[in-house]
Short mmCIF file of C-alpha atoms (C1' of nucleotides) in Angstrom, two decimals:
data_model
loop_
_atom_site.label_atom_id
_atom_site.label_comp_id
_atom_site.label_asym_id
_atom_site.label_seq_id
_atom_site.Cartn_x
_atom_site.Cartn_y
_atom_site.Cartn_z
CA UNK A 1 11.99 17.64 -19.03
CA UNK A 2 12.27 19.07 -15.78
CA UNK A 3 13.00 23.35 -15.41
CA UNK A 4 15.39 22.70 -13.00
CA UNK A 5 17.06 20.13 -14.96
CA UNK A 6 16.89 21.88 -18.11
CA UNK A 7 18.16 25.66 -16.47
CA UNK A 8 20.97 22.61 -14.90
CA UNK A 9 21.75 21.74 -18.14
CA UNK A 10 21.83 25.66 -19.31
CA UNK A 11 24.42 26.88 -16.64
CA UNK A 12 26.40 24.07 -16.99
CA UNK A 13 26.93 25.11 -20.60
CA UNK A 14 27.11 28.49 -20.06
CA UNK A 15 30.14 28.04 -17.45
CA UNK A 16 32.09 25.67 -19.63
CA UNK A 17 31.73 27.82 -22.44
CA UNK A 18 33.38 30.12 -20.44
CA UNK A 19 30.70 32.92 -20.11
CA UNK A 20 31.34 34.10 -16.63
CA UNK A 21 35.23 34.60 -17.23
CA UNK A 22 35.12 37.87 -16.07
CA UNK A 23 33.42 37.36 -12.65
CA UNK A 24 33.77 33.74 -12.19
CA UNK A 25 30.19 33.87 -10.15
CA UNK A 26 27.01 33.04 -11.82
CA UNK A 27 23.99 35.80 -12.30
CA UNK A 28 22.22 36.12 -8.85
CA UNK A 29 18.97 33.98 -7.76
CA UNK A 30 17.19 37.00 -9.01
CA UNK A 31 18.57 38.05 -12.49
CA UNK A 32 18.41 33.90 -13.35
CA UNK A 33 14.63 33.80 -11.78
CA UNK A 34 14.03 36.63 -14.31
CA UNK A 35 16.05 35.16 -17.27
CA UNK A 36 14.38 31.57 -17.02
CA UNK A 37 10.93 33.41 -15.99
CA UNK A 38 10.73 30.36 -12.75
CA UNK A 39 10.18 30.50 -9.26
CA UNK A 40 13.40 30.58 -6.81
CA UNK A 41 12.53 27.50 -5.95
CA UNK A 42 13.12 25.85 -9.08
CA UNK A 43 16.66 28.30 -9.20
CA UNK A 44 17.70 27.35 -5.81
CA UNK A 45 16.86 23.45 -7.79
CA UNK A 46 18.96 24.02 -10.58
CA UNK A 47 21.54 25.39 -8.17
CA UNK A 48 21.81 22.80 -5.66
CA UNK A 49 22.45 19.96 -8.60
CA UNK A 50 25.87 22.28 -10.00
CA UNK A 51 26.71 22.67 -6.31
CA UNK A 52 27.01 18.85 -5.90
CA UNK A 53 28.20 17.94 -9.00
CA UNK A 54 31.20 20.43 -7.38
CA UNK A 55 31.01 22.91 -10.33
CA UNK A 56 30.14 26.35 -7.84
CA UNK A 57 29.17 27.01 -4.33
CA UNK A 58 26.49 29.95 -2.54
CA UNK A 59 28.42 32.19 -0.54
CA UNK A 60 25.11 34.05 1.57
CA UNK A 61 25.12 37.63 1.16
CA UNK A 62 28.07 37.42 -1.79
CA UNK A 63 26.43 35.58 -4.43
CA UNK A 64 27.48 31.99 -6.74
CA UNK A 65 31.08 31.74 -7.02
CA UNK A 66 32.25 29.08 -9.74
CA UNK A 67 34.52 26.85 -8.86
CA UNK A 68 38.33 26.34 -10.10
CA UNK A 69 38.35 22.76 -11.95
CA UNK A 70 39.40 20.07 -10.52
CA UNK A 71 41.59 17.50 -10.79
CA UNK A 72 41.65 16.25 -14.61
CA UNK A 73 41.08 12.50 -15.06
CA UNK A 74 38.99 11.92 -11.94
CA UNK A 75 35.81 9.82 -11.60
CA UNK A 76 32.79 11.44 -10.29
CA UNK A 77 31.56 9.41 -7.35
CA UNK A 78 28.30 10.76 -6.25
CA UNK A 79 25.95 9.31 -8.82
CA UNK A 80 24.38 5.99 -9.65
CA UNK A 81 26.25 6.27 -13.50
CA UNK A 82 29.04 4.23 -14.32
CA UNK A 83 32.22 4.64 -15.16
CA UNK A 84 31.80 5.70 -18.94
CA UNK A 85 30.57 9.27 -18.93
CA UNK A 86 33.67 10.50 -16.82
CA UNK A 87 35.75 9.30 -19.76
CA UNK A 88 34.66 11.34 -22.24
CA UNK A 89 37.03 11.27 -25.50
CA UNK A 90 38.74 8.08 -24.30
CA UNK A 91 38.29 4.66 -26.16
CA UNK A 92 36.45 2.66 -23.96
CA UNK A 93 36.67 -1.02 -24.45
CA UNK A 94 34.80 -4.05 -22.38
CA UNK A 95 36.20 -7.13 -22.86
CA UNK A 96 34.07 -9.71 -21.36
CA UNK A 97 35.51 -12.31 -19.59
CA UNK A 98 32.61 -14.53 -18.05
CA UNK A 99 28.69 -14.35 -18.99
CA UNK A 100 26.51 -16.75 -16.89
CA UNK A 101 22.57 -16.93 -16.27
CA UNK A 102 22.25 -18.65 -12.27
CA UNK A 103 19.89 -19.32 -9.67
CA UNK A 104 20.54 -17.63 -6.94
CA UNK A 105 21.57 -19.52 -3.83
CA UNK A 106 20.80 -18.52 -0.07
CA UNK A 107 24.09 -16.33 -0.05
CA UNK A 108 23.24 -14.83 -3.62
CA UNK A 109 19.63 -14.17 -2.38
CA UNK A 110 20.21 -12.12 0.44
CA UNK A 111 22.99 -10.32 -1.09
CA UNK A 112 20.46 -9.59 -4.22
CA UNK A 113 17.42 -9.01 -2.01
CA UNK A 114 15.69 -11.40 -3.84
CA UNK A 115 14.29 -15.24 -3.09
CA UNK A 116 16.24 -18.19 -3.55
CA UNK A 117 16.03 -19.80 -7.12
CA UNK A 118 15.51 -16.08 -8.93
CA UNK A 119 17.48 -15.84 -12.17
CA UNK A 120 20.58 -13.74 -11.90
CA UNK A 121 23.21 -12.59 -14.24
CA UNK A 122 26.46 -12.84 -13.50
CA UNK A 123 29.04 -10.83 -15.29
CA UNK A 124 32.92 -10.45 -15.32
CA UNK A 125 34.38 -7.86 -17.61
CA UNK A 126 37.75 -6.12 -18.08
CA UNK A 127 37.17 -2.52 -18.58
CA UNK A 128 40.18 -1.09 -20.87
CA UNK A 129 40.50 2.80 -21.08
CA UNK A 130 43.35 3.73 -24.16
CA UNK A 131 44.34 0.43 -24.14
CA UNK A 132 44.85 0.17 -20.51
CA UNK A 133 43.08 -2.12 -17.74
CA UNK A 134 41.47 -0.08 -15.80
CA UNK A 135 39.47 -1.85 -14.07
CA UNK A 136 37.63 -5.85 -13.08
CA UNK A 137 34.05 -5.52 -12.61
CA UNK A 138 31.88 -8.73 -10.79
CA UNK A 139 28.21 -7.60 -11.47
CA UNK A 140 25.14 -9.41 -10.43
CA UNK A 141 21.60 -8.41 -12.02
CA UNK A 142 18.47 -9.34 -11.32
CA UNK A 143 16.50 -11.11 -14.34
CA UNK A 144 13.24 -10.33 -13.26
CA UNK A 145 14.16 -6.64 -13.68
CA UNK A 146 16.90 -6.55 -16.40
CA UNK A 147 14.70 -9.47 -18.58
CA UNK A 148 17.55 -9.99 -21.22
CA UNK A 149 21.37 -9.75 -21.71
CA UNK A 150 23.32 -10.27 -24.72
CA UNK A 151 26.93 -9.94 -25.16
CA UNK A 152 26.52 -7.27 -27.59
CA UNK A 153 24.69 -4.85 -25.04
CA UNK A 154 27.14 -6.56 -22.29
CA UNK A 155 30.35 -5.36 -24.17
CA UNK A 156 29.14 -2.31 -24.72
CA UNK A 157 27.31 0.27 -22.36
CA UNK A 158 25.15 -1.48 -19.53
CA UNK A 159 24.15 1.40 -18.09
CA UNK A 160 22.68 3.22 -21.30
CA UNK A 161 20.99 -0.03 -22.43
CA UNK A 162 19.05 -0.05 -19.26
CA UNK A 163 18.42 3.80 -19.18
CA UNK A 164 17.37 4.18 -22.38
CA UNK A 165 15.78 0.70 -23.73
CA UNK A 166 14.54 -0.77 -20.32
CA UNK A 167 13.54 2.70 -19.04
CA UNK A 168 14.96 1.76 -15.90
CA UNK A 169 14.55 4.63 -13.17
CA UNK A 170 17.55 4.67 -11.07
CA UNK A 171 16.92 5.55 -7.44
CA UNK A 172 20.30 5.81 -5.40
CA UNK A 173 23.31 3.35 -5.02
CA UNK A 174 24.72 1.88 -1.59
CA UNK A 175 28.58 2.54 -1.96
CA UNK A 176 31.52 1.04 -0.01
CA UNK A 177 35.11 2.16 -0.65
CA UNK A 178 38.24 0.16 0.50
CA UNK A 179 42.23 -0.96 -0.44
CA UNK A 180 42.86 -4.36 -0.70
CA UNK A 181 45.84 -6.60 -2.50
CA UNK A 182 45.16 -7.96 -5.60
CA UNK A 183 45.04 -11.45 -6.18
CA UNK A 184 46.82 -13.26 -8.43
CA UNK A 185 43.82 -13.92 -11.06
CA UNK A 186 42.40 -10.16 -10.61
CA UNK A 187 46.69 -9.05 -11.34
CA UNK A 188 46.76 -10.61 -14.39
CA UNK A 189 43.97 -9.15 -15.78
CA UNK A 190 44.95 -5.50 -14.83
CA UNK A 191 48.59 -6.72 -15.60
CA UNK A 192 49.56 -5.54 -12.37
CA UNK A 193 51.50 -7.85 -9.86
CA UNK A 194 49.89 -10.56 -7.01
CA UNK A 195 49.48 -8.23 -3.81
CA UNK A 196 49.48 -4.91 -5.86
CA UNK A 197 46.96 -2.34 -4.05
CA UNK A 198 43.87 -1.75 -5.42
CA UNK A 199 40.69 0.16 -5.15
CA UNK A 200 37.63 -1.90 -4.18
CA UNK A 201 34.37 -0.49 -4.64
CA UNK A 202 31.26 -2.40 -4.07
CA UNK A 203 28.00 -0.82 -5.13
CA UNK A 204 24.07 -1.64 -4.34
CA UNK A 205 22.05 -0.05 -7.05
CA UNK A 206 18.06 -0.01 -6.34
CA UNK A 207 15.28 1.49 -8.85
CA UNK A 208 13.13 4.74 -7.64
CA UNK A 209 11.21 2.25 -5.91
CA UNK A 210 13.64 0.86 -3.80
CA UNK A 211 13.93 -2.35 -5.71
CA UNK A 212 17.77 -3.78 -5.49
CA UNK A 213 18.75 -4.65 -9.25
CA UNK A 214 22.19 -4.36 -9.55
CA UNK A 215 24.93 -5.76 -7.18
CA UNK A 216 28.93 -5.40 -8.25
CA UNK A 217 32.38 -5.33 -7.19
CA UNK A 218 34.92 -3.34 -8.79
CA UNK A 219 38.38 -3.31 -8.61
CA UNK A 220 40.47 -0.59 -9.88
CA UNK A 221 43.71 -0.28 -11.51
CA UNK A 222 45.30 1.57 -8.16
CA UNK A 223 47.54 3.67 -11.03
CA UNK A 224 45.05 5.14 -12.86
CA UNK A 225 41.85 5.65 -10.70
CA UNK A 226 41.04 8.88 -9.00
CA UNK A 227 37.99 9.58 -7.43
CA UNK A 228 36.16 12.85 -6.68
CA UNK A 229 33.13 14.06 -4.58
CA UNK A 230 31.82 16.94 -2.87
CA UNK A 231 30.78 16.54 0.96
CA UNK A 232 29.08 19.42 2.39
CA UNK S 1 18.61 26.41 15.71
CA UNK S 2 16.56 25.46 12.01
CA UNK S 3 13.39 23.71 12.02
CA UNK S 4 14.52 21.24 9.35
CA UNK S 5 17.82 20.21 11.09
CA UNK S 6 15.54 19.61 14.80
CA UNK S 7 12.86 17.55 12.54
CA UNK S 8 15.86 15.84 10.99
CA UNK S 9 17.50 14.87 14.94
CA UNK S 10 14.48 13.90 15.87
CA UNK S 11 13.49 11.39 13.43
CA UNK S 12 17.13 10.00 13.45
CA UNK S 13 16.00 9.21 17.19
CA UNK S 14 12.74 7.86 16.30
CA UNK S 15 14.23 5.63 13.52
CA UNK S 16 17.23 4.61 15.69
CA UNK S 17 14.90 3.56 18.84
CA UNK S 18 12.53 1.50 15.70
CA UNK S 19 10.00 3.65 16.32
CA UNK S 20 9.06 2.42 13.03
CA UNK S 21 9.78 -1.20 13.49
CA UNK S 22 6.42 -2.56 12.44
CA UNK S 23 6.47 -0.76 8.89
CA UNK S 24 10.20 0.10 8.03
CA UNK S 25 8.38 3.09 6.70
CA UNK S 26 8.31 6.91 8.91
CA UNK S 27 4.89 8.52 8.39
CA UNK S 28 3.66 10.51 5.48
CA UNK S 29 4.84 14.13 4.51
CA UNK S 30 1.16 15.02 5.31
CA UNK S 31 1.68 13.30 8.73
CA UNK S 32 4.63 15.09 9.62
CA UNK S 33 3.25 18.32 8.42
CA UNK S 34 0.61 18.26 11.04
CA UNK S 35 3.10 16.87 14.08
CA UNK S 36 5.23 19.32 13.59
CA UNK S 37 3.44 22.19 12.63
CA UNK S 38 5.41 22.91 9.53
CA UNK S 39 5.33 23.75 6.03
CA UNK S 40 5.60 20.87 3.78
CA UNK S 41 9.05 22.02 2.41
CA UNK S 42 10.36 21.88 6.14
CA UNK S 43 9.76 18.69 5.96
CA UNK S 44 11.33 17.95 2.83
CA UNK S 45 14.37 19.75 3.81
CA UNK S 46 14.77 17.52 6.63
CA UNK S 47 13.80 14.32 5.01
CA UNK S 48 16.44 14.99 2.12
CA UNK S 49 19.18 14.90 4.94
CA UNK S 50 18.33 11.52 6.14
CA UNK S 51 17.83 10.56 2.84
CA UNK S 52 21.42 11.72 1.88
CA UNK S 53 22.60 9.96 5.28
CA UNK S 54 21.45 6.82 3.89
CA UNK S 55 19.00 6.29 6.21
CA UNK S 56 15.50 6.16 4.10
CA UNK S 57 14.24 6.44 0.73
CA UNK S 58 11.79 8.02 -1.13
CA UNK S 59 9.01 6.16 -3.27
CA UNK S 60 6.74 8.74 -4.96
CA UNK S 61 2.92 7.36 -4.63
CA UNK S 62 4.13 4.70 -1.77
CA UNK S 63 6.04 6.16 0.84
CA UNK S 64 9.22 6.83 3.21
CA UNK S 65 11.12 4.04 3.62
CA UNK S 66 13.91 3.03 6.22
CA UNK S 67 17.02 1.22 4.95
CA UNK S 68 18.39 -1.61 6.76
CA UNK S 69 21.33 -0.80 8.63
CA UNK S 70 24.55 -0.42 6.81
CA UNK S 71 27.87 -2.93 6.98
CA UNK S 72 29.12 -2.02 10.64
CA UNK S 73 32.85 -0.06 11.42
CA UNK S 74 32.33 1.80 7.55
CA UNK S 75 32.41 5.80 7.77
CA UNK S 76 30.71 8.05 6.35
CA UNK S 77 32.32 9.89 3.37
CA UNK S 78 29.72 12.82 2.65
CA UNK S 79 30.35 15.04 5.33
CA UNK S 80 33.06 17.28 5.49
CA UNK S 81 34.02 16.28 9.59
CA UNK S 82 36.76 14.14 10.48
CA UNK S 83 36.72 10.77 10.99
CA UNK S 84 35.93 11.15 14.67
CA UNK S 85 32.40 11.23 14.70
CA UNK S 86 31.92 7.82 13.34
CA UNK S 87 34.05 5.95 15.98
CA UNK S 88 31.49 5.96 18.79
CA UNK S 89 32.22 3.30 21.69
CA UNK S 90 35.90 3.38 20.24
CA UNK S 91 39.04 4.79 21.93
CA UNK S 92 40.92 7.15 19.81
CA UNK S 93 44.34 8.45 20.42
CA UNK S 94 45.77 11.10 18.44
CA UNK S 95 49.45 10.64 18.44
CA UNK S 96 51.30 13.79 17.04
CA UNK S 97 53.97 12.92 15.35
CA UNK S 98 55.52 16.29 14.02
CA UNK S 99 53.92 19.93 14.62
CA UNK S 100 55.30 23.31 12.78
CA UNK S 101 54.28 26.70 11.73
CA UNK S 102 55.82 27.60 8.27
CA UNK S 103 56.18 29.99 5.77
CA UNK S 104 54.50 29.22 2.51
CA UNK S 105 56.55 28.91 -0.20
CA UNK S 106 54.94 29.02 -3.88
CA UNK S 107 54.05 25.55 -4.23
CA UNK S 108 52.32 25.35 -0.38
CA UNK S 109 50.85 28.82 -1.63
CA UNK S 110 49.26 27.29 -4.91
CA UNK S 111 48.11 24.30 -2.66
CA UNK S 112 46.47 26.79 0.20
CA UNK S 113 45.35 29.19 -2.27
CA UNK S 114 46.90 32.11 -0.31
CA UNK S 115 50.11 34.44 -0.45
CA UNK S 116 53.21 33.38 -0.44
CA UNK S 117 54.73 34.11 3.16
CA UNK S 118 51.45 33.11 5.15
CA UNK S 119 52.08 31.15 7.71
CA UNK S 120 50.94 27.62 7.65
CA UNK S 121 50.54 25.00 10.39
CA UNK S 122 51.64 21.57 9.23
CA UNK S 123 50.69 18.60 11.60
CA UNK S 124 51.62 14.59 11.02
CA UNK S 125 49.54 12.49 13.18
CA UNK S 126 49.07 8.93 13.63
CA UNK S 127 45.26 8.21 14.45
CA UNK S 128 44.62 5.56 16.37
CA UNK S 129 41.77 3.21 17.14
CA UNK S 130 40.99 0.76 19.58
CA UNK S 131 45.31 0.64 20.34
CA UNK S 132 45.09 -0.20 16.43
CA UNK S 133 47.53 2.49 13.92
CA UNK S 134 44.47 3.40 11.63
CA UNK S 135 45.74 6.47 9.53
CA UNK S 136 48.42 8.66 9.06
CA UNK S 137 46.96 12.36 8.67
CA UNK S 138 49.41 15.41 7.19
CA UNK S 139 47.69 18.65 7.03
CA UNK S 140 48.15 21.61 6.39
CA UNK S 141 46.11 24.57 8.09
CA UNK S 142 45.93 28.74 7.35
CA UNK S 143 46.86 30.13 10.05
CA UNK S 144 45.08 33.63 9.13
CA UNK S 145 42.37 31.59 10.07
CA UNK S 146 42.88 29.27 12.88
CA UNK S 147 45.30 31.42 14.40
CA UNK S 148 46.24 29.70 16.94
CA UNK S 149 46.99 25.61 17.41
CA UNK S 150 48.34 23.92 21.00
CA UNK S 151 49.33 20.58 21.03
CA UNK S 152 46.44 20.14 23.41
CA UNK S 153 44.46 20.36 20.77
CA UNK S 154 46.20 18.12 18.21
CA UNK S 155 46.03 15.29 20.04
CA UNK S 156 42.34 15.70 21.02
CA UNK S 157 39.77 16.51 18.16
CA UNK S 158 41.21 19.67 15.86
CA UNK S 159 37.61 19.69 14.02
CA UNK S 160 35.63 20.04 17.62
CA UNK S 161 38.34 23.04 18.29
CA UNK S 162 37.42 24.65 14.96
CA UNK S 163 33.95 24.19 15.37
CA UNK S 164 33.01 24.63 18.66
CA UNK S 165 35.58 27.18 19.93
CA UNK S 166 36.74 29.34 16.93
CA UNK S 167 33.23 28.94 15.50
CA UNK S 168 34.33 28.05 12.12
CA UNK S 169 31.28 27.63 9.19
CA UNK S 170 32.24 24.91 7.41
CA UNK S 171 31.17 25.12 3.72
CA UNK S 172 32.13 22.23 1.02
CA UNK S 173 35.05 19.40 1.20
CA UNK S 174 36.58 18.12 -2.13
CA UNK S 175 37.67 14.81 -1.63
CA UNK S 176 39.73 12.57 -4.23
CA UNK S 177 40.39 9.11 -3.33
CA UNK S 178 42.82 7.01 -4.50
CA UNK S 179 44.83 3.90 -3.51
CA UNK S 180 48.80 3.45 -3.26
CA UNK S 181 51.34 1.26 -2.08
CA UNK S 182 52.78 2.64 1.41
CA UNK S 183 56.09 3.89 1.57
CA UNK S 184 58.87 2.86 4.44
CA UNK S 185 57.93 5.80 6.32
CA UNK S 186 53.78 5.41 6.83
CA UNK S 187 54.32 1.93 6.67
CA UNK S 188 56.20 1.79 9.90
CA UNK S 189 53.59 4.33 11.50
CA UNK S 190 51.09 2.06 10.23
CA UNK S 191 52.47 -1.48 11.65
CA UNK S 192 52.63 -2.47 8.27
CA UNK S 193 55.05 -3.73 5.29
CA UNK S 194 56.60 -1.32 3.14
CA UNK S 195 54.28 -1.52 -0.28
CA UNK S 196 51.36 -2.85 1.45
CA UNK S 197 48.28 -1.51 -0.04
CA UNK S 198 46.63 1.90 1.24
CA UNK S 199 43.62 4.31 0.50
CA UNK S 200 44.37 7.81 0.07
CA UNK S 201 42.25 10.77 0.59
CA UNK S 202 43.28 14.18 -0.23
CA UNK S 203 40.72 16.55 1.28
CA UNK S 204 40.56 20.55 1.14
CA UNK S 205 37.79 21.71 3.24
CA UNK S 206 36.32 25.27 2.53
CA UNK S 207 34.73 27.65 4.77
CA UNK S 208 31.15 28.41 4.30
CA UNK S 209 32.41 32.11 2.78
CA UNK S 210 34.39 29.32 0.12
CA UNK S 211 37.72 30.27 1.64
CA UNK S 212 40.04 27.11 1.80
CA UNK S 213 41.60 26.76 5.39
CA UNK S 214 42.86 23.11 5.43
CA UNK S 215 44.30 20.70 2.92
CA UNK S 216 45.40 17.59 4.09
CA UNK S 217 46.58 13.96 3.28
CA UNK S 218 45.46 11.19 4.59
CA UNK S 219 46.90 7.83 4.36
CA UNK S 220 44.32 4.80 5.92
CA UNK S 221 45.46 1.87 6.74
CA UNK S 222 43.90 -0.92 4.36
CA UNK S 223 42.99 -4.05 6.66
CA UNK S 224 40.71 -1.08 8.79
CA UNK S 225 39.39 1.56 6.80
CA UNK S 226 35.85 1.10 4.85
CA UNK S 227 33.68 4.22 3.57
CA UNK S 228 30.75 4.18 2.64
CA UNK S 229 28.62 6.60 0.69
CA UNK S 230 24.67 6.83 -0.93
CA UNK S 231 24.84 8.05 -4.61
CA UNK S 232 21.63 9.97 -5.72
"C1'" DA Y 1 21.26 50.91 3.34
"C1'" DA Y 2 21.11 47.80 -0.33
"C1'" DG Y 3 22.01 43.36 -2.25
"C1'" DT Y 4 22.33 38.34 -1.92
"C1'" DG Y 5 21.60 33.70 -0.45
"C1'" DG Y 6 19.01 30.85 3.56
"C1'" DT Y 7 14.76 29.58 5.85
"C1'" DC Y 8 9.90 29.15 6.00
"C1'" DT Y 9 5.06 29.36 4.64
"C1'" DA Y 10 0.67 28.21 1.80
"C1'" DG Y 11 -1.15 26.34 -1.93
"C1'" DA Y 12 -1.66 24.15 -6.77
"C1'" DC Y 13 -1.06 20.53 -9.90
"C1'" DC Y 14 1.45 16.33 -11.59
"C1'" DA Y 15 3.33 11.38 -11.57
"C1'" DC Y 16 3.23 7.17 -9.60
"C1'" DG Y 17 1.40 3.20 -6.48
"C1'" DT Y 18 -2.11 0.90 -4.21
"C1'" DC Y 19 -6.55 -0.71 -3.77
"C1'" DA E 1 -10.44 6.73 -6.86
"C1'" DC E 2 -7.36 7.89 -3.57
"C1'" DG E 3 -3.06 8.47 -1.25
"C1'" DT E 4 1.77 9.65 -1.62
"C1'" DG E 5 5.89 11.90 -3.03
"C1'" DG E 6 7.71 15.31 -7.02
"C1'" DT E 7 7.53 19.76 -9.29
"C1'" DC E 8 6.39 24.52 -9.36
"C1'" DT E 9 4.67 29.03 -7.94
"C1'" DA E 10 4.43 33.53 -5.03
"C1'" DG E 11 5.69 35.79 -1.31
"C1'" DA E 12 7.66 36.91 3.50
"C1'" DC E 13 11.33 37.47 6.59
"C1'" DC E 14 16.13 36.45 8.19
"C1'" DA E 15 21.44 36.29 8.04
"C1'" DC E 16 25.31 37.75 5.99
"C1'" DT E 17 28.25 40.66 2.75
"C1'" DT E 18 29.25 44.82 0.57
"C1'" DC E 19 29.32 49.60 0.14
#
DNA sequence: AAGTGGTCTAGACCACGTC
DNA sequence: ACGTGGTCTAGACCACTTC
C-alpha cells in the first residue's frame, strides 16, 4: 500500500475517533513527518486526499483545521465509486429490471468509444435504499473489458466485483449534472409522479489508461438525493 | 505569480490552439522539464490542474493525454467562482431583485457561522443569459468582511469585486446539490410553471484563512443548466 | 522572532507500456 | 530494454499567522 494512502487512512481514523477534540486541527506537517518517519511530501500527500474528501483544510502560517461535518445523508461526488459506500448501515437492495448482451450500433459506438459490433452490456436496475427507490440506473459496459456479467454480481455490488475480482484500475469519471421531469416509466419505478423533478447524472468512467468502460445514466429520487463536493 | 499556475496557462493555450493536434498527447514530463527550466514537481503541479480541469489524463509508462472536448454550454462545478466565468461569448444581466443589510438573528448566525447581531448582506438576483431567466441566486454575505456592497456591483460580477478589488483569498466551497420542484415565487422569476423541476445548489465559500463569508442558494433553471465535473 | 503551510529544487527508485 | 508517469526522499526558501 501506498504511505500516503495508508497515513490517509490513519488520520481519517484518528479524526473520527475523535482524537483532536480538543484542538479540532491535526498535528503540524512536522510532528506527523516525525510520527510516520516520511518525507513532507508524502504528508502534504496524505493531506491533500482528507482536504478533498472535505474532512480539513491548511490554513498557511495557522496549521490543519478539521472541518465541522457536513450534511448527514449526502453522496460524495468527487470519486469514480458508486453509490454504495456513502450508505453505510443502510440496506441496500438492486432490483434488476433489464439484463441484455448487444452489439453496439453507430450511436452506441461512439457513445462507448468503441467500434461498431463490440459486445456491450446493457443494464437497468432499481436501486432501493430502506426500502425506498432511490434511484434508476441505465449502464452500458464494455465486454471486452468487463468479460462476464451474471445477475448475481449484477444485483449485488458492480463496482466491488470489478475492483476486487477484475482488478480493474479506475482512472477518473466524466460527470454531467442536470434536472429534468420524470417520465412516466422512470415515475413508476421511483413511485414518484409523471413530470416529478429529478436528478440526472450521466457518468463516463475510463480505466488508468484512459480506456472508456463504463457509460450510465442515473436518475435520482429528487426527495432523497443530496450531493456533496469540495471545489477549491 | 507561481511557476506551476504560468506552466498551467500556458499549456491551456497550447492545447486550446491544438498545438497538439497530431498526437492528442502534450510532451513528456522530461520534455517540459527542460522547456521550462523547472523541477519535475513544477511540472506536476501544473499538470494536476489541467488534469483536474478535465482537460488531459495521465497514463503511467505511455503518456499525457488530451481529452476531447466536453458537451458544449455545461459549467464547471470544481471551482469555487461563480458561474460567470463559463459564459464566454454570452450576455449576462444581473437583475437584482431585492438588496438588504440585516442583523443576524440565531438561525442566520448558525448558517454564517458568526455572532449574532453581525450584519449580513442578503441579495436575490435573477441571472440572466442570452435574454434567457437562468437562475435565481439568494445569498447571504458577512459584512465584517466585504464591508461594503453598491448595487453597482450586484448587478455586474460580485465575485470579480471580491477578488479583484477587496483582494479576497478564496479557500474551499462546499457545494450540495439537489433537485426540487419550483415554488410560485422562482417559478415566475424563472418563466416557468409552478412545480417544474429545478437543480439546487447550496454553496458556502470559505476564505483561504477557512473563514466562511458567503452562503448562498441557488435555484437553476432546468431546461438550461448542465454541470459538469471529472471525478479522480 | 518563531512556527506553520506553500513553492521549488535535485535526485532516486518503482510500476507500467511500448517496442 | 527503454521510455514514461508514480512514489518517495532531503533540503531550501518564501508567505502568512501568532506571539
Amino acid at each position: 500500500m501506498k504511505k500516503y494512502d495508508y497515513i490517509a487512512d490513519q488520520l481519517y481514523q484518528r479524526i473520527i475517533n475523535n482524537e483532536f477534540n480538543e484542538t479540532q486541527k491535526i498535528p503540524t506537517e512536522d510532528q506527523l513527518i516525525n510520527e510516520y518517519n516520511v518525507s513532507r511530501n508524502t504528508i502534504r500527500s496524505a493531506i491533500k486526499i482528507l482536504t478533498k474528501m472535505g474532512l480539513l483544510y491548511p490554513v498557511q502560517g495557522s496549521g490543519l483545521f478539521i472541518k465541522p461535518p457536513q450534511k448527514p445523508d449526502t453522496v460524495y461526488l468527487s470519486s469514480t465509486q458508486g453509490v454504495t459506500a456513502d450508505h453505510d448501515g443502510k440496506t441496500i437492495v438492486n432490483q434488476l429490471i433489464d439484463f441484455k448482451l448487444l452489439e453496439a450500433d453507430e450511436a452506441l459506438a461512439k457513445r462507448m468509444l468503441c467500434q461498431i459490433g463490440t459486445p456491450i452490456y446493457y443494464i437497468i436496475r432499481l436501486r432501493i435504499v430502506d426500502s425506498i427507490p432511490y434511484a434508476v440506473e441505465y449502464t452500458y459496459y464494455n465486454k471486452e473489458i468487463v468479460p462476464y456479467m451474471g445477475h448475481e454480481i449484477v444485483e449485488g455490488s458492480i463496482f466491488d466485483y470489478l475492483k476486487n475480482d477484475l482488478k480493474l484500475s479506475f482512472g477518473f469519471a466524466d460527470k454531467y449534472i442536470s434536472a429534468a421531469k420524470l417520465n412516466v416509466y422512470d415515475s413508476q419505478l421511483l413511485q414518484l409522479k409523471e413530470g416529478d423533478p429529478s436528478i440526472v447524472i450521466e457518468d463516463n468512467v475510463h480505466l488508468s489508461n484512459g480506456v472508456l468502460f463504463n457509460s450510465s445514466k442515473i436518475i435520482y429520487n429528487y426527495q432523497l438525493a443530496n450531493f456533496y463536493m469540495v471545489a477549491q
